[in-house]
Amino acid sequence: MRRRSGPLSLVAALLLPIAGCTTTDDDTLDPTDLVSTPPTSIRVEPSRFLGDDVPCAAVPGAMQSYVATPIDVTDGKALPSSPPLACSATVQFREIVAGHKYRIEIDGYDVAATALVPEGGDSSGSRAQLPRATPGAGAVTPRWTTTCTEIEAKSDVQAVLDTCMPLAAAGTPTGIAIDPRATLADAGAQPGSDLSCKKGATGHVASFDVTPADPSLPPLLNLPCVTGGAAPAPYSQGIEAGKLYEFRIEARAESGGPVVWGASCSALPVSGLVVSAVCDPLSAEGAVDIGLEDALKSAGRACGPADVASFDVALTGAASLSAMGVTCGKSVRFGPLAPGAYEAQIAAKNTTGDVVLQASCAAQVTPGAVAVAACTTL
């Protein structure tokens, strides 16, 4: 979410007779303004929803005007919208009820406020906007939209809108396209992993599962690996711009059979765009990270010259590996490893090399993933 804290004035200079709101783009403090400011109101400042990607300016491609619409969340109804406003103007709504919660929805336009007129006339409070010069031409579509977080109206208090979602291009979803076949790219660079969607060929991929790390997104299961087939529909519901999304890809040699290969994909969504996830190549092997953090926390110990300085670790399972003198506070990664259960023994030492703590760790390694071992003190 976007939060700004610009030094705009908390007063309004012009009382308009529509939509129960006042507007101003003047930041100076006039004592007479305090008289006309309604005691119970919600104030909307453009600094809360504008950003570097969508500037406010009278130039092509920039926002020039906006319309704000309050939604009474408590009663579940929309209130009259503001008139079209310059993108530098603030607006406050005073036809509100103390104790009710409100959500403000913003429609941004790339034309001047003077070029727009609400459907039904200047005092109608309509959200729909018509071109003032040719109102019969039909409604003007906003170029950007956003929704601001709910705010509770308080008696005799001017509540100032706090945070808004990033502006999104109207009608264009913010989404992530993920095609698990992207994990086949460069797979041949790994020995024995010359993979494809070749139907019926031994050692080739028959199906995929896509599991998002975000539990709010649904998994995509048993997707057939077909060369030239359609990719899954993009994730477009609940996707937030600027938030990193990660996905686990699992591939099977037979549909419904055991997982043979795995990979990771990630994406950083951009507002108003559907971006493609970037994927690692499939691998039949995995890795494990082992550190002292869990063991130290449970034992009430800490890294430092007066306590634990380093540790030695020995890994056992399908492979037997070791690492000596690992700096406390860091972890050691063992891999590539065949899938399966692994155990490790840790000896933590002080600066003189004496063992001051011992721990046992366990991890389940899966194809194409890095497992983090869980460690407990002995």
Short mmCIF file of C-alpha atoms in Angstrom, two decimals, residues 64-65 84-86 109-118 122 129-135 138 140:
data_model
loop_
_atom_site.label_atom_id
_atom_site.label_comp_id
_atom_site.label_asym_id
_atom_site.label_seq_id
_atom_site.Cartn_x
_atom_site.Cartn_y
_atom_site.Cartn_z
CA GLN A 64 -4.90 15.90 -14.59
CA SER A 65 -8.12 15.31 -12.67
CA PRO A 84 -14.22 16.38 -11.20
CA LEU A 85 -11.23 17.93 -9.38
CA ALA A 86 -7.80 19.06 -10.41
CA TYR A 109 -8.44 11.07 -15.72
CA ASP A 110 -5.80 12.29 -18.16
CA VAL A 111 -7.90 15.34 -19.10
CA ALA A 112 -8.48 18.56 -17.18
CA ALA A 113 -11.29 18.76 -14.65
CA THR A 114 -12.85 21.59 -16.65
CA ALA A 115 -13.23 19.21 -19.61
CA LEU A 116 -15.55 16.91 -17.62
CA VAL A 117 -19.12 17.19 -16.37
CA PRO A 118 -20.94 14.65 -14.17
CA ASP A 122 -22.69 19.63 -12.15
CA GLN A 129 -18.28 11.72 -16.28
CA LEU A 130 -19.16 13.10 -19.72
CA PRO A 131 -17.06 15.30 -22.02
CA ARG A 132 -18.27 18.83 -21.26
CA ALA A 133 -17.86 19.97 -24.86
CA THR A 134 -19.83 17.03 -26.32
CA PRO A 135 -21.88 15.42 -23.52
CA GLY A 138 -20.99 9.09 -23.99
CA VAL A 140 -15.40 9.19 -20.42
#
